[in-house]
Amino acid sequence: MTGADVLDFPDGVALSETLRMMGQARAMRRLRPDPVPDELVRALVWAGTRAASPNNTQLWRFVVVREAEQRAAIGGTMEEFLSWIDALGEPADEHDAHIRAEARHLVANVAQAPVLIFVCAEHAYPERGPDPRYLWSVVNTASQNILVAARALGLGATLTMMQVRNEQSVREVLGLPENVQIGTMIPVGWPDRAFGPARRLPLDDVVHLERWQEGS
Ligand SMILES: Cc1cc2nc3c(=O)[nH]c(=O)nc-3n(C[C@H](O)[C@H](O)[C@H](O)COP(=O)(O)O)c2cc1C
């Protein structure tokens, strides 16, 4: 099995555009402030709603924030997250330092991202006794579809959980009802950096064929 950044297909088989986009749907934390047309934002949310969900319950709910005032209010809730990042101590290595600096940049500049998509979900499945694992599953399927769709449309996006340090304040800004949980917060905009391949572990490091093999 190959673990290359670009998937090798057998000779004569074209790499599908969808797989190519999946291979490049990386975190894009540097965004230009230029507006994103509503049709493209709708396309992203549409992609989110095409995802799989338990029993097709489609528990996901999306809050799309575009107004400057509302974005500023979200930005204002991020102080705690910034202090949390600053208190993390020394980064483990250069890569860690880079991700941390970029994440910090995104938090500090969140109000400048032209669109913030909050992928939320209703805590409502199974009906007889809602289990949070289902709620989080739909957040994840929908969020990843949005990331791939953004890449395909040439938009930058990052799956974040920036709301976790200040969740109550974010909930208040969004006016969320009690049974709706925030899963991810995806800032979206035109990229201010080049897209590159998603660097991931080789398949051989993460795949076990037929049964788990220790040390393979
Ligand atoms: C559940 C989850 C939470 C994340 N939270 C944040 C976050 O709060 N801030 C951030 O900048 N990136 C966040 N990320 C993005 C990851 O850092 C990113 O996917 C990872 O470093 C791989 O980077 P790449 O996509 O550029 O290759 C999160 C990703 C996931 C899946």
PDB file of C-alpha atoms and ligand atoms in Angstrom:
ATOM      1  CA  MET A   1       0.000   0.000   0.000  1.00  0.00           C
ATOM      2  CA  THR A   2       1.259   3.426  -0.815  1.00  0.00           C
ATOM      3  CA  GLY A   3       1.480   6.250   1.655  1.00  0.00           C
ATOM      4  CA  ALA A   4       2.538   8.877  -0.831  1.00  0.00           C
ATOM      5  CA  ASP A   5       1.173  12.421  -0.681  1.00  0.00           C
ATOM      6  CA  VAL A   6      -0.235  11.800  -4.122  1.00  0.00           C
ATOM      7  CA  LEU A   7      -2.150   8.553  -4.395  1.00  0.00           C
ATOM      8  CA  ASP A   8      -0.704   6.179  -6.997  1.00  0.00           C
ATOM      9  CA  PHE A   9      -3.416   4.685  -9.159  1.00  0.00           C
ATOM     10  CA  PRO A  10      -2.854   1.644 -11.359  1.00  0.00           C
ATOM     11  CA  ASP A  11      -1.624   2.549 -14.833  1.00  0.00           C
ATOM     12  CA  GLY A  12      -4.351   3.907 -17.026  1.00  0.00           C
ATOM     13  CA  VAL A  13      -6.677   4.858 -14.149  1.00  0.00           C
ATOM     14  CA  ALA A  14      -7.032   8.588 -13.704  1.00  0.00           C
ATOM     15  CA  LEU A  15      -6.849   9.956 -10.189  1.00  0.00           C
ATOM     16  CA  SER A  16     -10.301  11.332  -9.548  1.00  0.00           C
ATOM     17  CA  GLU A  17     -10.611  15.037  -8.878  1.00  0.00           C
ATOM     18  CA  THR A  18     -12.373  14.293  -5.584  1.00  0.00           C
ATOM     19  CA  LEU A  19      -9.436  12.221  -4.310  1.00  0.00           C
ATOM     20  CA  ARG A  20      -7.009  14.877  -5.494  1.00  0.00           C
ATOM     21  CA  MET A  21      -8.905  17.517  -3.517  1.00  0.00           C
ATOM     22  CA  MET A  22      -9.026  15.246  -0.432  1.00  0.00           C
ATOM     23  CA  GLY A  23      -5.261  14.992  -0.642  1.00  0.00           C
ATOM     24  CA  GLN A  24      -4.961  18.773  -0.450  1.00  0.00           C
ATOM     25  CA  ALA A  25      -7.762  19.670   1.967  1.00  0.00           C
ATOM     26  CA  ARG A  26      -5.351  20.962   4.589  1.00  0.00           C
ATOM     27  CA  ALA A  27      -5.747  23.539   7.313  1.00  0.00           C
ATOM     28  CA  MET A  28      -5.568  26.999   5.697  1.00  0.00           C
ATOM     29  CA  ARG A  29      -5.181  29.430   8.585  1.00  0.00           C
ATOM     30  CA  ARG A  30      -4.119  32.467   6.571  1.00  0.00           C
ATOM     31  CA  LEU A  31      -7.197  33.990   4.972  1.00  0.00           C
ATOM     32  CA  ARG A  32      -7.759  37.150   2.995  1.00  0.00           C
ATOM     33  CA  PRO A  33     -10.581  39.385   4.275  1.00  0.00           C
ATOM     34  CA  ASP A  34     -12.236  39.634   0.811  1.00  0.00           C
ATOM     35  CA  PRO A  35     -15.895  38.583   0.843  1.00  0.00           C
ATOM     36  CA  VAL A  36     -16.949  35.093  -0.226  1.00  0.00           C
ATOM     37  CA  PRO A  37     -20.064  34.973  -2.445  1.00  0.00           C
ATOM     38  CA  ASP A  38     -23.161  33.590  -0.721  1.00  0.00           C
ATOM     39  CA  GLU A  39     -23.565  30.883  -3.391  1.00  0.00           C
ATOM     40  CA  LEU A  40     -20.178  29.450  -2.459  1.00  0.00           C
ATOM     41  CA  VAL A  41     -21.028  29.497   1.236  1.00  0.00           C
ATOM     42  CA  ARG A  42     -24.258  27.694   0.396  1.00  0.00           C
ATOM     43  CA  ALA A  43     -22.282  25.141  -1.597  1.00  0.00           C
ATOM     44  CA  LEU A  44     -20.110  24.450   1.454  1.00  0.00           C
ATOM     45  CA  VAL A  45     -23.100  23.910   3.697  1.00  0.00           C
ATOM     46  CA  TRP A  46     -24.721  21.798   0.994  1.00  0.00           C
ATOM     47  CA  ALA A  47     -21.614  19.601   0.989  1.00  0.00           C
ATOM     48  CA  GLY A  48     -21.892  19.324   4.767  1.00  0.00           C
ATOM     49  CA  THR A  49     -25.470  18.128   4.456  1.00  0.00           C
ATOM     50  CA  ARG A  50     -24.513  15.418   1.921  1.00  0.00           C
ATOM     51  CA  ALA A  51     -22.569  13.582   4.620  1.00  0.00           C
ATOM     52  CA  ALA A  52     -23.509  10.303   6.270  1.00  0.00           C
ATOM     53  CA  SER A  53     -25.485  10.379   9.518  1.00  0.00           C
ATOM     54  CA  PRO A  54     -26.882   7.655  11.787  1.00  0.00           C
ATOM     55  CA  ASN A  55     -30.166   6.427  10.324  1.00  0.00           C
ATOM     56  CA  ASN A  56     -30.063   9.505   8.092  1.00  0.00           C
ATOM     57  CA  THR A  57     -31.115  11.594  11.091  1.00  0.00           C
ATOM     58  CA  GLN A  58     -29.123  14.576   9.793  1.00  0.00           C
ATOM     59  CA  LEU A  59     -28.721  15.920  13.285  1.00  0.00           C
ATOM     60  CA  TRP A  60     -26.312  18.591  12.090  1.00  0.00           C
ATOM     61  CA  ARG A  61     -27.259  22.241  12.302  1.00  0.00           C
ATOM     62  CA  PHE A  62     -25.102  25.014  10.852  1.00  0.00           C
ATOM     63  CA  VAL A  63     -24.745  28.567  12.059  1.00  0.00           C
ATOM     64  CA  VAL A  64     -23.163  30.679   9.330  1.00  0.00           C
ATOM     65  CA  VAL A  65     -21.729  33.964  10.590  1.00  0.00           C
ATOM     66  CA  ARG A  66     -20.909  36.636   8.012  1.00  0.00           C
ATOM     67  CA  GLU A  67     -21.890  39.999   9.539  1.00  0.00           C
ATOM     68  CA  ALA A  68     -18.896  42.012  10.773  1.00  0.00           C
ATOM     69  CA  GLU A  69     -20.545  42.778  14.113  1.00  0.00           C
ATOM     70  CA  GLN A  70     -21.282  39.137  14.824  1.00  0.00           C
ATOM     71  CA  ARG A  71     -17.765  38.092  13.759  1.00  0.00           C
ATOM     72  CA  ALA A  72     -16.317  40.737  16.071  1.00  0.00           C
ATOM     73  CA  ALA A  73     -18.429  39.382  18.926  1.00  0.00           C
ATOM     74  CA  ILE A  74     -17.048  35.886  18.284  1.00  0.00           C
ATOM     75  CA  GLY A  75     -13.523  37.326  18.079  1.00  0.00           C
ATOM     76  CA  GLY A  76     -14.125  38.987  21.452  1.00  0.00           C
ATOM     77  CA  THR A  77     -14.773  35.616  23.074  1.00  0.00           C
ATOM     78  CA  MET A  78     -11.357  34.256  22.046  1.00  0.00           C
ATOM     79  CA  GLU A  79      -9.246  35.946  24.760  1.00  0.00           C
ATOM     80  CA  GLU A  80      -9.325  32.858  26.929  1.00  0.00           C
ATOM     81  CA  PHE A  81      -8.164  30.633  24.105  1.00  0.00           C
ATOM     82  CA  LEU A  82      -5.252  32.962  23.379  1.00  0.00           C
ATOM     83  CA  SER A  83      -4.146  32.854  27.034  1.00  0.00           C
ATOM     84  CA  TRP A  84      -4.498  29.071  26.970  1.00  0.00           C
ATOM     85  CA  ILE A  85      -2.221  28.797  23.908  1.00  0.00           C
ATOM     86  CA  ASP A  86       0.295  31.193  25.484  1.00  0.00           C
ATOM     87  CA  ALA A  87       0.390  29.090  28.665  1.00  0.00           C
ATOM     88  CA  LEU A  88       1.193  25.841  26.830  1.00  0.00           C
ATOM     89  CA  GLY A  89       4.925  26.160  27.509  1.00  0.00           C
ATOM     90  CA  GLU A  90       7.738  25.265  25.151  1.00  0.00           C
ATOM     91  CA  PRO A  91       6.690  23.637  21.864  1.00  0.00           C
ATOM     92  CA  ALA A  92       7.950  20.054  21.377  1.00  0.00           C
ATOM     93  CA  ASP A  93       9.730  20.821  18.093  1.00  0.00           C
ATOM     94  CA  GLU A  94       9.817  23.178  15.138  1.00  0.00           C
ATOM     95  CA  HIS A  95       6.695  21.678  13.584  1.00  0.00           C
ATOM     96  CA  ASP A  96       4.773  22.033  16.842  1.00  0.00           C
ATOM     97  CA  ALA A  97       5.998  25.640  17.168  1.00  0.00           C
ATOM     98  CA  HIS A  98       4.825  26.383  13.625  1.00  0.00           C
ATOM     99  CA  ILE A  99       1.331  24.911  14.114  1.00  0.00           C
ATOM    100  CA  ARG A 100       0.995  26.732  17.413  1.00  0.00           C
ATOM    101  CA  ALA A 101       2.001  30.080  15.916  1.00  0.00           C
ATOM    102  CA  GLU A 102      -0.412  29.579  13.024  1.00  0.00           C
ATOM    103  CA  ALA A 103      -3.232  28.501  15.346  1.00  0.00           C
ATOM    104  CA  ARG A 104      -2.569  31.576  17.468  1.00  0.00           C
ATOM    105  CA  HIS A 105      -2.720  33.767  14.371  1.00  0.00           C
ATOM    106  CA  LEU A 106      -6.086  32.266  13.431  1.00  0.00           C
ATOM    107  CA  VAL A 107      -7.537  32.791  16.910  1.00  0.00           C
ATOM    108  CA  ALA A 108      -6.277  36.375  17.083  1.00  0.00           C
ATOM    109  CA  ASN A 109      -7.653  37.161  13.616  1.00  0.00           C
ATOM    110  CA  VAL A 110     -10.877  35.207  13.675  1.00  0.00           C
ATOM    111  CA  ALA A 111     -13.033  38.317  13.264  1.00  0.00           C
ATOM    112  CA  GLN A 112     -11.236  39.048   9.967  1.00  0.00           C
ATOM    113  CA  ALA A 113     -12.220  35.718   8.413  1.00  0.00           C
ATOM    114  CA  PRO A 114     -15.123  36.606   6.089  1.00  0.00           C
ATOM    115  CA  VAL A 115     -17.181  33.566   7.072  1.00  0.00           C
ATOM    116  CA  LEU A 116     -17.368  31.436  10.202  1.00  0.00           C
ATOM    117  CA  ILE A 117     -19.277  28.191   9.918  1.00  0.00           C
ATOM    118  CA  PHE A 118     -20.254  26.583  13.197  1.00  0.00           C
ATOM    119  CA  VAL A 119     -21.060  22.926  12.704  1.00  0.00           C
ATOM    120  CA  CYS A 120     -23.467  22.085  15.485  1.00  0.00           C
ATOM    121  CA  ALA A 121     -25.684  19.095  16.176  1.00  0.00           C
ATOM    122  CA  GLU A 122     -28.820  18.201  18.077  1.00  0.00           C
ATOM    123  CA  HIS A 123     -28.415  15.813  20.974  1.00  0.00           C
ATOM    124  CA  ALA A 124     -31.399  13.730  19.894  1.00  0.00           C
ATOM    125  CA  TYR A 125     -30.371  10.230  18.757  1.00  0.00           C
ATOM    126  CA  PRO A 126     -31.357   7.533  19.565  1.00  0.00           C
ATOM    127  CA  GLU A 127     -34.682   9.067  20.492  1.00  0.00           C
ATOM    128  CA  ARG A 128     -35.166   6.872  23.568  1.00  0.00           C
ATOM    129  CA  GLY A 129     -31.853   7.862  25.105  1.00  0.00           C
ATOM    130  CA  PRO A 130     -29.615  10.230  23.184  1.00  0.00           C
ATOM    131  CA  ASP A 131     -25.987   9.069  23.025  1.00  0.00           C
ATOM    132  CA  PRO A 132     -23.396  11.833  22.508  1.00  0.00           C
ATOM    133  CA  ARG A 133     -21.317   9.603  20.221  1.00  0.00           C
ATOM    134  CA  TYR A 134     -23.965  10.023  17.508  1.00  0.00           C
ATOM    135  CA  LEU A 135     -24.083  13.738  17.976  1.00  0.00           C
ATOM    136  CA  TRP A 136     -20.298  14.062  17.496  1.00  0.00           C
ATOM    137  CA  SER A 137     -20.298  11.649  14.565  1.00  0.00           C
ATOM    138  CA  VAL A 138     -22.446  13.946  12.441  1.00  0.00           C
ATOM    139  CA  VAL A 139     -20.308  16.945  13.322  1.00  0.00           C
ATOM    140  CA  ASN A 140     -17.274  15.084  12.007  1.00  0.00           C
ATOM    141  CA  THR A 141     -18.785  13.764   8.791  1.00  0.00           C
ATOM    142  CA  ALA A 142     -20.282  17.149   7.888  1.00  0.00           C
ATOM    143  CA  SER A 143     -17.146  19.090   8.831  1.00  0.00           C
ATOM    144  CA  GLN A 144     -14.826  16.979   6.699  1.00  0.00           C
ATOM    145  CA  ASN A 145     -17.154  17.310   3.697  1.00  0.00           C
ATOM    146  CA  ILE A 146     -17.018  21.084   4.134  1.00  0.00           C
ATOM    147  CA  LEU A 147     -13.208  21.056   4.180  1.00  0.00           C
ATOM    148  CA  VAL A 148     -12.986  19.043   0.968  1.00  0.00           C
ATOM    149  CA  ALA A 149     -15.651  21.189  -0.729  1.00  0.00           C
ATOM    150  CA  ALA A 150     -13.808  24.361   0.299  1.00  0.00           C
ATOM    151  CA  ARG A 151     -10.590  23.050  -1.238  1.00  0.00           C
ATOM    152  CA  ALA A 152     -12.443  22.103  -4.425  1.00  0.00           C
ATOM    153  CA  LEU A 153     -13.843  25.648  -4.673  1.00  0.00           C
ATOM    154  CA  GLY A 154     -10.424  27.200  -4.069  1.00  0.00           C
ATOM    155  CA  LEU A 155     -11.435  28.433  -0.600  1.00  0.00           C
ATOM    156  CA  GLY A 156      -9.301  28.137   2.500  1.00  0.00           C
ATOM    157  CA  ALA A 157     -10.779  26.550   5.634  1.00  0.00           C
ATOM    158  CA  THR A 158      -9.615  25.025   8.915  1.00  0.00           C
ATOM    159  CA  LEU A 159     -11.482  22.615  11.113  1.00  0.00           C
ATOM    160  CA  THR A 160     -11.095  24.062  14.607  1.00  0.00           C
ATOM    161  CA  MET A 161     -12.461  23.620  18.088  1.00  0.00           C
ATOM    162  CA  MET A 162     -11.618  27.185  19.013  1.00  0.00           C
ATOM    163  CA  GLN A 163     -14.868  27.512  20.916  1.00  0.00           C
ATOM    164  CA  VAL A 164     -14.011  25.003  23.634  1.00  0.00           C
ATOM    165  CA  ARG A 165     -12.258  27.401  26.054  1.00  0.00           C
ATOM    166  CA  ASN A 166     -15.039  29.940  25.891  1.00  0.00           C
ATOM    167  CA  GLU A 167     -18.005  27.883  24.847  1.00  0.00           C
ATOM    168  CA  GLN A 168     -20.664  29.567  26.950  1.00  0.00           C
ATOM    169  CA  SER A 169     -19.817  33.004  25.544  1.00  0.00           C
ATOM    170  CA  VAL A 170     -19.856  31.651  21.976  1.00  0.00           C
ATOM    171  CA  ARG A 171     -23.195  29.937  22.618  1.00  0.00           C
ATOM    172  CA  GLU A 172     -24.621  33.250  23.819  1.00  0.00           C
ATOM    173  CA  VAL A 173     -23.385  35.148  20.750  1.00  0.00           C
ATOM    174  CA  LEU A 174     -24.965  32.501  18.515  1.00  0.00           C
ATOM    175  CA  GLY A 175     -28.140  32.263  20.598  1.00  0.00           C
ATOM    176  CA  LEU A 176     -28.062  28.461  20.631  1.00  0.00           C
ATOM    177  CA  PRO A 177     -30.858  26.488  22.299  1.00  0.00           C
ATOM    178  CA  GLU A 178     -29.837  24.059  25.069  1.00  0.00           C
ATOM    179  CA  ASN A 179     -30.123  20.814  23.069  1.00  0.00           C
ATOM    180  CA  VAL A 180     -27.788  22.024  20.315  1.00  0.00           C
ATOM    181  CA  GLN A 181     -24.046  21.484  20.823  1.00  0.00           C
ATOM    182  CA  ILE A 182     -21.226  23.210  18.953  1.00  0.00           C
ATOM    183  CA  GLY A 183     -18.886  20.695  17.366  1.00  0.00           C
ATOM    184  CA  THR A 184     -16.503  22.664  15.198  1.00  0.00           C
ATOM    185  CA  MET A 185     -15.895  26.209  14.109  1.00  0.00           C
ATOM    186  CA  ILE A 186     -14.623  26.528  10.552  1.00  0.00           C
ATOM    187  CA  PRO A 187     -13.245  29.914   9.470  1.00  0.00           C
ATOM    188  CA  VAL A 188     -13.507  30.204   5.681  1.00  0.00           C
ATOM    189  CA  GLY A 189     -12.058  32.684   3.201  1.00  0.00           C
ATOM    190  CA  TRP A 190      -9.853  33.076   0.164  1.00  0.00           C
ATOM    191  CA  PRO A 191      -6.447  31.565   0.925  1.00  0.00           C
ATOM    192  CA  ASP A 192      -3.483  33.819   1.596  1.00  0.00           C
ATOM    193  CA  ARG A 193      -1.008  30.948   1.118  1.00  0.00           C
ATOM    194  CA  ALA A 194      -0.528  28.253  -1.487  1.00  0.00           C
ATOM    195  CA  PHE A 195      -2.375  24.976  -0.969  1.00  0.00           C
ATOM    196  CA  GLY A 196      -0.054  22.027  -0.459  1.00  0.00           C
ATOM    197  CA  PRO A 197      -0.445  18.301   0.012  1.00  0.00           C
ATOM    198  CA  ALA A 198      -1.758  17.028   3.349  1.00  0.00           C
ATOM    199  CA  ARG A 199       1.255  15.338   4.979  1.00  0.00           C
ATOM    200  CA  ARG A 200       0.063  12.186   6.664  1.00  0.00           C
ATOM    201  CA  LEU A 201       1.531   8.934   7.946  1.00  0.00           C
ATOM    202  CA  PRO A 202       2.193   6.239   5.372  1.00  0.00           C
ATOM    203  CA  LEU A 203      -0.718   3.823   5.064  1.00  0.00           C
ATOM    204  CA  ASP A 204       1.480   0.962   6.261  1.00  0.00           C
ATOM    205  CA  ASP A 205       1.827   2.723   9.633  1.00  0.00           C
ATOM    206  CA  VAL A 206      -1.903   2.892  10.234  1.00  0.00           C
ATOM    207  CA  VAL A 207      -3.483  -0.032   8.372  1.00  0.00           C
ATOM    208  CA  HIS A 208      -3.707  -3.608   9.636  1.00  0.00           C
ATOM    209  CA  LEU A 209      -4.794  -6.189   7.106  1.00  0.00           C
ATOM    210  CA  GLU A 210      -7.279  -8.827   8.266  1.00  0.00           C
ATOM    211  CA  ARG A 211      -6.328  -8.447  11.963  1.00  0.00           C
ATOM    212  CA  TRP A 212      -4.337  -6.224  14.276  1.00  0.00           C
ATOM    213  CA  GLN A 213      -0.606  -6.937  14.067  1.00  0.00           C
ATOM    214  CA  GLU A 214       1.529  -5.696  16.932  1.00  0.00           C
ATOM    215  CA  GLY A 215       4.588  -3.754  15.768  1.00  0.00           C
ATOM    216  CA  SER A 216       3.601  -3.635  12.120  1.00  0.00           C
TER     217      SER A 216
HETATM  218  C1  LIG B   1     -10.978  17.944  16.129  1.00  0.00           C
HETATM  219  C2  LIG B   1      -9.990  18.933  15.568  1.00  0.00           C
HETATM  220  C3  LIG B   1      -9.763  20.114  16.238  1.00  0.00           C
HETATM  221  C4  LIG B   1      -8.879  21.062  15.714  1.00  0.00           C
HETATM  222  N1  LIG B   1      -8.738  22.249  16.361  1.00  0.00           N
HETATM  223  C5  LIG B   1      -7.962  23.204  15.822  1.00  0.00           C
HETATM  224  C6  LIG B   1      -7.895  24.481  16.435  1.00  0.00           C
HETATM  225  O1  LIG B   1      -8.543  24.758  17.440  1.00  0.00           O
HETATM  226  N2  LIG B   1      -7.123  25.433  15.844  1.00  0.00           N
HETATM  227  C7  LIG B   1      -6.420  25.171  14.690  1.00  0.00           C
HETATM  228  O2  LIG B   1      -5.746  26.072  14.195  1.00  0.00           O
HETATM  229  N3  LIG B   1      -6.470  23.965  14.085  1.00  0.00           N
HETATM  230  C8  LIG B   1      -7.229  22.973  14.613  1.00  0.00           C
HETATM  231  N4  LIG B   1      -7.335  21.751  13.994  1.00  0.00           N
HETATM  232  C9  LIG B   1      -6.604  21.502  12.726  1.00  0.00           C
HETATM  233  C10 LIG B   1      -5.410  20.574  12.920  1.00  0.00           C
HETATM  234  O3  LIG B   1      -4.372  21.233  13.617  1.00  0.00           O
HETATM  235  C11 LIG B   1      -4.936  20.096  11.529  1.00  0.00           C
HETATM  236  O4  LIG B   1      -5.959  19.355  10.934  1.00  0.00           O
HETATM  237  C12 LIG B   1      -3.685  19.229  11.616  1.00  0.00           C
HETATM  238  O5  LIG B   1      -2.627  19.895  12.235  1.00  0.00           O
HETATM  239  C13 LIG B   1      -3.243  18.786  10.210  1.00  0.00           C
HETATM  240  O6  LIG B   1      -2.837  19.919   9.490  1.00  0.00           O
HETATM  241  P1  LIG B   1      -2.943  20.001   7.905  1.00  0.00           P
HETATM  242  O7  LIG B   1      -4.384  19.761   7.590  1.00  0.00           O
HETATM  243  O8  LIG B   1      -2.491  21.374   7.541  1.00  0.00           O
HETATM  244  O9  LIG B   1      -2.065  18.955   7.340  1.00  0.00           O
HETATM  245  C14 LIG B   1      -8.189  20.787  14.509  1.00  0.00           C
HETATM  246  C15 LIG B   1      -8.419  19.584  13.837  1.00  0.00           C
HETATM  247  C16 LIG B   1      -9.326  18.674  14.349  1.00  0.00           C
HETATM  248  C17 LIG B   1      -9.612  17.397  13.579  1.00  0.00           C
END
